[in-house]
């Protein structure tokens, strides 16, 4: 007879819906996984999430039972107002106090705990780690935040001052539907479930401030926080300062393993937070950047298969990290270089002492006939390149990641510049920047820059993208309107990347004023884009300048591997 198959329960005990008391006497619920037949105290791994503790981020990580089988007590907790936890849910607001209380409970009250706690999880679950860490609960030794941030404005809800529309609206809808589902509210749960299937309809709503989805009784008011997200459009708004763990980083002092993905929409936020963490503490901050999107973490990302080297090994990496910091096992993980980055195009890992700070820069200048030239311009060009941006018909965006851009670039409202064929390969690693000299007829508008790997067959593969709302060209906190038809300089940081451009390929730059719905459509007026009606939308004539007086250029951080 074939051997009898057994579930993980043969090795791991599970306590479900354990109540953990908070300071306000509400109870949050958790599932607790323990290895069987272990009598010695064990360290605790904690994940806190709003998506249901049964899921436990198993779309990216191994199931908690696997982590428990490695010799840990694993606590997977529903955050306040989610799953079967008591209270009201509002994204991020309660995670400081609740995270502190939960960590201390795991360290001091949880049966069998050694008193040492590590946290793991990606996305929202990563942010909750920073929120707990800055409160310094007793027992929290280390964290492993993945695809997460300590600054929720830059690179999470907003990109370059522009609302990240498809993420913000889609996520608000997901959280609203989850909340209605947890409460078994009908018809709201069903209506929100159906609305998720019609997301493109809701993304087209103008103005966003009047979107029926979160104001109509048939959907309920479960997504009211969306209006706070779109109503606080500056980085220094008190709303963001109170939510951001970065506001309290003078109290961040833990070793951490930061994990990111080059094709993740939060790559900018994750890398920025890694640098901020390094500045805040002398404790080791390690960084691993794979080629992946937000999820799933697979070797094929977008239209490119990065091969065996891109297979996720994050679970074992995290256990090695926790074994060192929570169990004192000398496994050498802290002896290796602290930065591992996947070099796309070569499809192997770079082992580095630090994320490149002051790399050699390769500069490519815009020039005539839509060319990118390595030669510094010595003459001026009489006529700029011109396109018209109409917010009623914004240039569309593909998902972020390695997707051919030709379908969205065969339009009148995007300019594509190409280098000559590369006679030798060029590898870059870090944060590209584009210096743009441009004029507009609008008092405010958006600039969207894409970095492209152009293949010999013409494919325009997206490598990175940057956005800048024009009024924030000098300051995130003191916006300035634009004078019509006056040339301004814009310095636009693109998202971090690590890419090898192969011999025979071309480097490309695309310039537009929209990437819809990745960012909201700008009305080209002084109105907040989220409040502009269709009648408010105005076309903008955009002029792109280059030459000796206006040397628009791409600055690439060259990688010497």
XYZ file of C-alpha atoms in Angstrom:
561
model
C 0.000 0.000 0.000
C 1.190 3.571 -0.636
C 2.328 5.447 2.456
C -0.372 7.311 4.294
C -0.175 11.075 3.763
C -0.377 13.220 6.876
C -1.039 16.908 7.297
C 1.343 19.364 8.932
C -0.637 18.855 12.157
C 1.466 15.741 12.736
C 4.424 18.077 13.373
C 2.773 21.340 14.377
C 0.012 22.238 16.830
C -2.337 25.087 15.918
C -4.387 27.186 18.315
C -6.967 29.156 16.379
C -8.604 32.456 17.231
C -6.545 33.124 20.346
C -7.569 36.398 21.956
C -4.790 38.906 22.637
C -5.882 41.849 24.835
C -5.018 45.428 23.869
C -4.648 48.405 26.234
C -8.229 49.553 25.526
C -9.543 46.100 26.533
C -10.463 45.065 23.011
C -9.220 41.673 21.849
C -7.370 40.978 18.619
C -7.360 37.384 17.418
C -4.459 35.259 16.249
C -3.652 31.747 15.114
C -0.625 30.328 16.908
C 1.535 27.571 15.410
C 3.941 25.515 17.548
C 6.242 22.612 16.752
C 5.205 19.452 18.586
C 7.280 17.704 21.206
C 9.391 20.745 22.080
C 9.651 21.520 25.784
C 12.225 24.344 25.705
C 11.198 27.989 25.290
C 11.155 29.171 21.672
C 11.424 32.592 20.026
C 8.307 34.040 18.405
C 7.731 35.116 14.801
C 4.885 37.614 14.494
C 2.924 38.717 11.424
C 0.103 41.270 11.650
C -2.197 41.648 8.636
C -5.616 42.981 7.553
C -6.370 40.266 4.981
C -7.361 37.373 7.233
C -4.997 35.404 9.420
C -5.709 32.136 7.561
C -4.068 33.596 4.433
C -0.913 34.538 6.371
C 0.756 35.957 3.232
C 1.078 32.410 1.901
C 0.819 33.935 -1.601
C 4.483 34.843 -1.135
C 5.853 33.031 1.932
C 5.779 29.431 3.068
C 2.820 28.604 5.295
C 3.277 29.456 9.016
C 3.368 25.724 9.771
C 6.681 25.540 7.877
C 8.157 28.391 9.902
C 6.935 26.689 13.105
C 8.605 23.452 12.035
C 11.917 25.339 11.954
C 11.691 25.793 15.706
C 9.550 28.876 16.244
C 6.223 29.828 17.754
C 4.474 31.634 14.919
C 1.732 34.169 15.694
C -0.461 35.343 12.792
C -2.742 38.136 13.966
C -5.770 39.872 12.462
C -5.246 43.611 12.921
C -7.956 45.673 14.582
C -11.335 45.463 12.833
C -10.248 42.679 10.471
C -10.977 38.960 10.518
C -12.417 38.218 13.942
C -10.517 40.965 15.772
C -12.615 43.525 17.595
C -12.690 47.250 16.916
C -12.871 49.520 13.884
C -10.427 49.255 11.006
C -8.684 52.290 9.562
C -5.458 51.589 7.632
C -2.320 52.003 9.768
C -3.857 54.209 12.492
C -3.984 51.639 15.321
C -0.866 49.676 14.407
C 1.501 51.631 16.662
C -0.275 50.808 19.938
C -1.595 47.434 18.824
C 1.793 46.376 17.493
C 3.475 47.387 20.742
C 0.901 45.548 22.868
C 1.040 42.421 20.723
C 4.838 42.197 20.746
C 4.945 42.600 24.512
C 2.249 39.927 24.919
C 4.263 37.558 22.709
C 7.410 38.237 24.743
C 5.902 38.161 28.246
C 2.545 36.371 28.236
C 2.648 33.774 25.470
C 3.192 30.299 26.895
C 6.487 28.792 25.781
C 7.953 32.074 24.535
C 11.660 32.676 25.053
C 10.933 36.392 25.310
C 12.513 37.152 21.934
C 10.298 38.275 19.038
C 10.955 38.799 15.335
C 8.445 40.184 12.851
C 8.003 39.367 9.176
C 5.566 40.082 6.363
C 5.292 42.086 3.157
C 3.344 45.175 2.084
C 0.925 46.252 4.873
C 2.492 43.604 7.098
C 5.872 45.234 6.471
C 4.642 48.683 7.483
C 3.266 47.282 10.752
C 6.814 46.151 11.572
C 8.179 49.682 11.321
C 5.243 50.997 13.341
C 5.943 48.520 16.118
C 9.714 49.035 15.924
C 9.587 52.791 16.543
C 7.595 52.180 19.740
C 10.422 49.945 21.026
C 8.370 47.186 22.709
C 10.289 44.941 25.064
C 11.254 41.703 23.353
C 11.308 42.889 19.733
C 14.779 41.928 18.503
C 14.630 42.179 14.711
C 12.313 42.679 11.736
C 12.161 41.489 8.122
C 10.063 44.090 6.248
C 9.422 43.259 2.595
C 8.142 45.636 -0.104
C 7.213 48.094 2.627
C 7.891 51.678 3.666
C 8.226 54.073 6.568
C 6.988 56.968 4.382
C 3.466 56.383 3.126
C 3.318 59.517 0.975
C 6.392 59.143 -1.216
C 6.271 56.013 -3.329
C 3.209 54.401 -1.731
C 0.089 56.571 -2.088
C 1.793 59.207 -4.270
C 4.476 59.027 -6.955
C 6.288 62.306 -7.580
C 3.384 64.197 -6.042
C 0.790 62.473 -8.273
C -1.817 60.133 -6.808
C -1.106 56.470 -7.509
C -4.638 55.957 -8.735
C -4.900 52.292 -9.671
C -3.250 51.177 -6.449
C -5.047 53.640 -4.161
C -8.515 52.989 -5.560
C -8.023 49.259 -6.033
C -6.640 48.811 -2.538
C -9.373 50.928 -0.938
C -11.941 48.759 -2.708
C -10.222 45.567 -1.531
C -10.074 46.745 2.079
C -13.708 47.927 1.954
C -14.913 44.606 0.572
C -12.908 42.721 3.185
C -14.462 44.768 5.984
C -18.017 44.223 4.701
C -17.241 40.515 4.329
C -15.838 40.222 7.868
C -19.016 41.840 9.228
C -21.256 39.771 6.891
C -22.954 42.976 5.741
C -25.316 42.558 2.814
C -25.891 43.764 0.159
C -22.655 45.725 0.670
C -20.321 42.704 0.683
C -21.812 41.408 -2.568
C -21.941 44.831 -4.235
C -18.312 45.571 -3.353
C -17.332 42.103 -4.570
C -18.973 42.853 -7.928
C -17.400 46.318 -8.012
C -13.950 44.721 -7.811
C -14.661 43.035 -11.147
C -15.474 46.425 -12.683
C -12.446 48.334 -11.462
C -11.799 49.958 -14.850
C -15.206 51.659 -14.639
C -14.402 53.176 -11.253
C -10.926 54.281 -12.312
C -12.544 56.425 -15.015
C -14.634 58.327 -12.462
C -14.359 62.124 -12.587
C -14.080 63.740 -10.088
C -12.638 61.177 -7.707
C -13.810 63.184 -4.712
C -17.402 62.304 -5.671
C -16.873 58.637 -6.486
C -20.128 56.797 -5.804
C -18.259 53.659 -4.791
C -17.562 54.963 -1.279
C -20.578 57.248 -0.857
C -23.554 55.172 -1.996
C -25.414 53.292 0.747
C -25.537 50.163 -1.411
C -21.738 49.973 -1.054
C -21.580 51.244 2.518
C -19.000 53.620 3.953
C -16.279 51.016 4.434
C -13.809 52.838 2.174
C -14.076 56.369 3.567
C -10.314 56.488 4.136
C -9.921 56.803 0.338
C -11.096 60.407 0.591
C -8.419 61.118 3.192
C -5.779 59.671 0.843
C -6.817 61.843 -2.100
C -7.539 64.898 0.038
C -4.052 65.172 1.547
C -1.908 65.835 -1.508
C 1.240 67.243 0.093
C 4.035 65.379 1.794
C 3.958 67.637 4.848
C 0.225 67.274 5.516
C -0.369 66.333 9.145
C -2.266 63.255 7.994
C 0.912 61.669 6.585
C 3.147 62.861 9.402
C 0.984 61.050 11.941
C 0.754 57.814 9.902
C 4.410 57.667 8.815
C 6.773 55.587 10.957
C 9.468 57.844 9.484
C 8.193 60.646 11.728
C 9.394 58.589 14.704
C 12.609 57.145 13.265
C 14.662 58.733 16.041
C 13.418 55.676 17.960
C 14.246 53.110 15.261
C 17.111 50.937 16.504
C 16.836 47.318 15.301
C 18.739 45.060 12.938
C 16.612 44.444 9.852
C 16.544 42.410 6.673
C 14.892 44.577 3.985
C 13.526 42.764 0.918
C 12.447 44.476 -2.302
C 11.512 43.777 -5.931
C 12.694 45.782 -8.932
C 9.259 45.412 -10.566
C 7.329 46.148 -7.371
C 5.401 49.432 -7.495
C 6.811 50.229 -4.035
C 10.487 49.798 -5.012
C 11.217 53.517 -4.552
C 9.605 53.563 -1.110
C 11.357 50.366 -0.019
C 14.835 51.529 -1.049
C 14.301 54.981 0.474
C 13.264 53.375 3.766
C 16.330 51.116 3.719
C 18.543 54.222 3.441
C 16.580 55.988 6.190
C 16.963 52.950 8.437
C 20.726 52.913 7.844
C 20.874 56.569 8.846
C 18.793 56.015 11.978
C 20.770 53.160 13.543
C 24.163 51.497 13.608
C 22.463 48.086 13.849
C 22.955 45.963 10.698
C 20.559 46.723 7.830
C 20.729 44.121 5.075
C 19.053 44.498 1.697
C 17.973 41.906 -0.868
C 16.427 43.077 -4.156
C 14.997 40.458 -6.518
C 13.414 41.155 -9.929
C 9.867 40.411 -8.711
C 6.586 42.262 -8.828
C 4.552 42.771 -5.642
C 3.252 39.240 -6.022
C 3.708 36.482 -6.880
C 7.457 36.090 -6.481
C 8.184 34.038 -9.582
C 11.116 33.934 -12.046
C 8.850 35.188 -14.850
C 8.160 38.867 -14.240
C 5.988 40.607 -16.799
C 7.171 39.369 -20.181
C 10.662 38.245 -19.104
C 11.732 34.962 -17.521
C 14.784 35.603 -15.355
C 15.543 31.921 -14.886
C 16.565 29.698 -12.020
C 18.507 32.422 -10.201
C 15.247 34.338 -9.655
C 13.480 31.487 -7.828
C 12.492 32.718 -4.360
C 14.665 31.581 -1.475
C 13.264 34.182 0.909
C 11.799 31.693 3.384
C 15.143 30.043 4.128
C 16.870 33.436 4.127
C 14.472 34.744 6.765
C 14.890 31.636 8.922
C 18.680 32.038 8.716
C 18.292 35.683 9.754
C 16.005 34.812 12.660
C 18.208 31.887 13.710
C 21.112 34.300 14.156
C 19.276 37.125 15.910
C 16.726 35.135 17.939
C 18.586 31.888 18.643
C 22.217 33.021 18.536
C 23.165 30.460 15.875
C 26.434 31.465 14.207
C 25.458 30.742 10.612
C 27.509 33.492 8.952
C 24.551 35.479 7.650
C 25.898 38.723 9.105
C 29.419 38.079 7.820
C 28.462 38.356 4.165
C 28.093 41.586 2.211
C 24.925 43.331 3.372
C 23.507 44.078 -0.108
C 22.409 41.462 -2.656
C 20.897 42.817 -5.872
C 19.671 40.878 -8.897
C 21.221 42.171 -12.127
C 18.502 41.868 -14.754
C 19.651 41.079 -18.255
C 22.592 39.090 -16.888
C 20.239 37.279 -14.490
C 22.646 36.799 -11.633
C 23.146 38.243 -8.170
C 25.541 41.024 -7.215
C 27.093 40.765 -3.761
C 27.882 44.319 -2.630
C 29.143 46.120 0.463
C 26.522 48.861 0.027
C 23.817 50.207 -2.267
C 25.676 52.428 -4.735
C 25.834 55.955 -3.325
C 28.021 57.892 -5.750
C 28.295 55.745 -8.854
C 29.933 56.795 -12.088
C 27.260 58.454 -14.206
C 26.697 57.884 -17.903
C 24.879 60.821 -19.491
C 22.758 60.600 -22.625
C 21.430 63.884 -24.054
C 18.248 64.479 -25.985
C 19.051 65.531 -29.539
C 17.427 66.021 -32.950
C 15.475 63.268 -34.713
C 14.467 61.775 -31.341
C 17.984 60.621 -30.576
C 19.874 60.083 -27.328
C 23.502 61.107 -27.717
C 26.524 60.539 -25.519
C 28.017 63.827 -26.755
C 27.425 66.983 -24.754
C 25.510 69.428 -26.998
C 27.469 72.424 -28.291
C 24.713 74.031 -30.391
C 21.116 75.008 -29.794
C 18.083 73.697 -31.630
C 15.593 76.289 -32.793
C 12.419 74.289 -32.306
C 11.504 72.129 -29.319
C 9.706 68.816 -29.674
C 5.998 69.297 -28.966
C 3.035 67.148 -27.964
C -0.427 67.950 -26.617
C -1.710 66.258 -23.479
C -5.502 65.948 -23.311
C -6.684 64.691 -19.903
C -9.902 63.430 -21.477
C -7.773 60.847 -23.290
C -4.679 60.254 -21.135
C -1.795 58.119 -22.313
C -2.430 54.640 -20.872
C -0.038 52.650 -18.702
C 0.835 48.983 -18.643
C 1.357 47.345 -15.257
C 4.673 48.359 -13.745
C 7.380 45.905 -14.686
C 8.916 44.351 -17.740
C 6.221 44.932 -20.351
C 6.587 46.027 -23.969
C 5.495 49.665 -24.201
C 4.930 49.901 -27.954
C 1.146 49.622 -27.726
C 0.920 52.613 -25.377
C 3.581 54.616 -27.238
C 1.933 54.533 -30.681
C 0.230 57.845 -29.926
C 0.614 61.572 -30.479
C 1.109 62.427 -26.794
C 4.363 60.615 -26.066
C 7.892 61.235 -27.366
C 10.391 58.366 -27.568
C 14.142 59.009 -27.857
C 16.641 56.258 -28.676
C 20.392 55.844 -28.391
C 22.478 54.274 -31.130
C 22.911 50.511 -30.960
C 25.198 49.686 -28.054
C 28.599 48.445 -29.225
C 29.144 46.978 -25.769
C 26.839 46.142 -22.905
C 26.129 48.656 -20.136
C 25.038 47.689 -16.623
C 23.380 50.189 -14.299
C 22.514 49.905 -10.611
C 20.904 52.585 -8.500
C 18.578 55.512 -9.128
C 18.528 56.964 -12.665
C 17.622 60.624 -12.990
C 16.264 62.646 -15.890
C 16.939 66.367 -16.217
C 14.114 67.846 -18.273
C 13.880 71.342 -19.720
C 10.281 71.900 -20.696
C 7.536 74.476 -21.072
C 3.792 74.038 -20.755
C 0.708 76.142 -21.313
C -0.753 74.817 -18.049
C -0.305 76.306 -14.551
C 0.418 72.751 -13.419
C 0.841 69.416 -15.175
C 2.595 66.064 -14.837
C 5.811 64.789 -16.383
C 6.241 61.043 -16.846
C 9.640 59.629 -17.816
C 10.208 55.992 -18.757
C 13.554 54.250 -19.126
C 13.385 51.622 -21.887
C 15.473 48.682 -23.034
C 14.856 48.677 -26.788
C 15.476 45.279 -28.371
C 16.782 44.685 -31.916
C 13.261 43.585 -32.926
C 11.816 46.907 -31.697
C 10.387 45.847 -28.347
C 10.400 48.735 -25.860
C 10.744 46.965 -22.521
C 10.035 49.110 -19.471
C 12.991 49.226 -17.054
C 12.044 52.112 -14.760
C 9.713 55.098 -14.548
C 9.672 58.481 -12.847
C 6.880 60.998 -12.238
C 6.964 64.637 -11.183
C 4.020 66.961 -10.661
C 5.287 70.267 -12.036
C 4.320 72.447 -9.059
C 6.593 70.339 -6.835
C 9.669 70.912 -9.034
C 11.455 72.897 -6.288
C 9.880 71.668 -3.073
C 7.465 69.001 -1.826
C 6.140 71.412 0.779
C 6.048 74.761 -1.077
C 4.429 74.179 -4.475
C 4.754 76.838 -7.184
C 2.507 77.290 -10.200
C 3.987 77.352 -13.696
C 4.164 80.459 -15.886
C 2.753 79.618 -19.309
C 5.292 78.837 -22.071
C 8.302 79.508 -19.825
C 11.075 76.923 -19.810
C 11.686 75.301 -16.412
C 14.174 72.711 -15.251
C 12.751 69.526 -13.737
C 14.900 66.908 -12.013
C 12.973 63.663 -12.092
C 14.216 60.675 -10.130
C 13.280 57.344 -11.630
C 12.615 54.251 -9.562
C 15.700 52.286 -8.509
C 16.774 49.528 -10.865
C 19.628 47.154 -11.684
C 19.711 46.400 -15.413
C 22.159 45.217 -18.028
C 21.573 46.677 -21.513
C 22.942 44.116 -23.958
C 25.181 44.767 -26.949
C 23.017 45.542 -29.986
C 20.175 46.931 -27.842
C 19.334 50.629 -27.549
C 18.620 52.702 -24.471
C 15.352 54.586 -24.752
C 13.520 57.378 -22.967
C 9.801 58.090 -23.297
C 8.364 61.456 -22.223
C 4.638 61.974 -21.610
C 2.289 63.772 -19.213
C 0.183 60.826 -18.132
C 0.382 57.132 -17.327
C -3.236 56.350 -16.660
C -4.364 54.788 -14.382
C -0.954 54.255 -12.739
C -1.278 57.921 -11.790
C -4.397 60.071 -11.786
C -5.110 62.260 -14.809
C -4.031 65.863 -14.257
C -6.612 68.453 -15.294
C -3.834 70.929 -16.286
C -5.428 73.480 -13.948
C -4.837 74.744 -10.417
C -7.629 72.494 -9.152
C -6.727 69.383 -7.216
C -6.949 66.663 -9.878
C -9.225 64.613 -7.621
C -11.735 67.496 -7.553
C -11.700 68.498 -11.229
C -14.866 67.760 -13.204
C -14.877 66.847 -16.896
C -15.684 70.462 -17.733
C -12.537 71.550 -15.884
C -10.193 69.430 -18.012
C -7.940 71.485 -20.308
C -5.461 70.463 -23.002
C -1.822 71.418 -22.404
C 0.775 72.045 -25.091
C 4.045 70.560 -23.852
C 7.391 71.677 -25.300
C 10.533 69.594 -24.733
C 13.798 71.508 -25.128
C 17.349 70.267 -25.713
C 20.693 71.608 -26.902
C 23.473 73.650 -25.325
C 21.204 76.070 -23.441
C 18.695 73.413 -22.354
C 20.612 70.127 -22.055
C 17.798 67.695 -21.250
C 19.501 64.424 -20.386
C 19.298 60.984 -18.857
C 21.770 60.245 -16.042
C 22.460 56.537 -15.546
C 24.272 55.089 -12.498
C 26.819 52.756 -14.087
C 27.511 49.509 -12.260
C 31.013 48.022 -12.228
C 30.398 44.400 -11.311
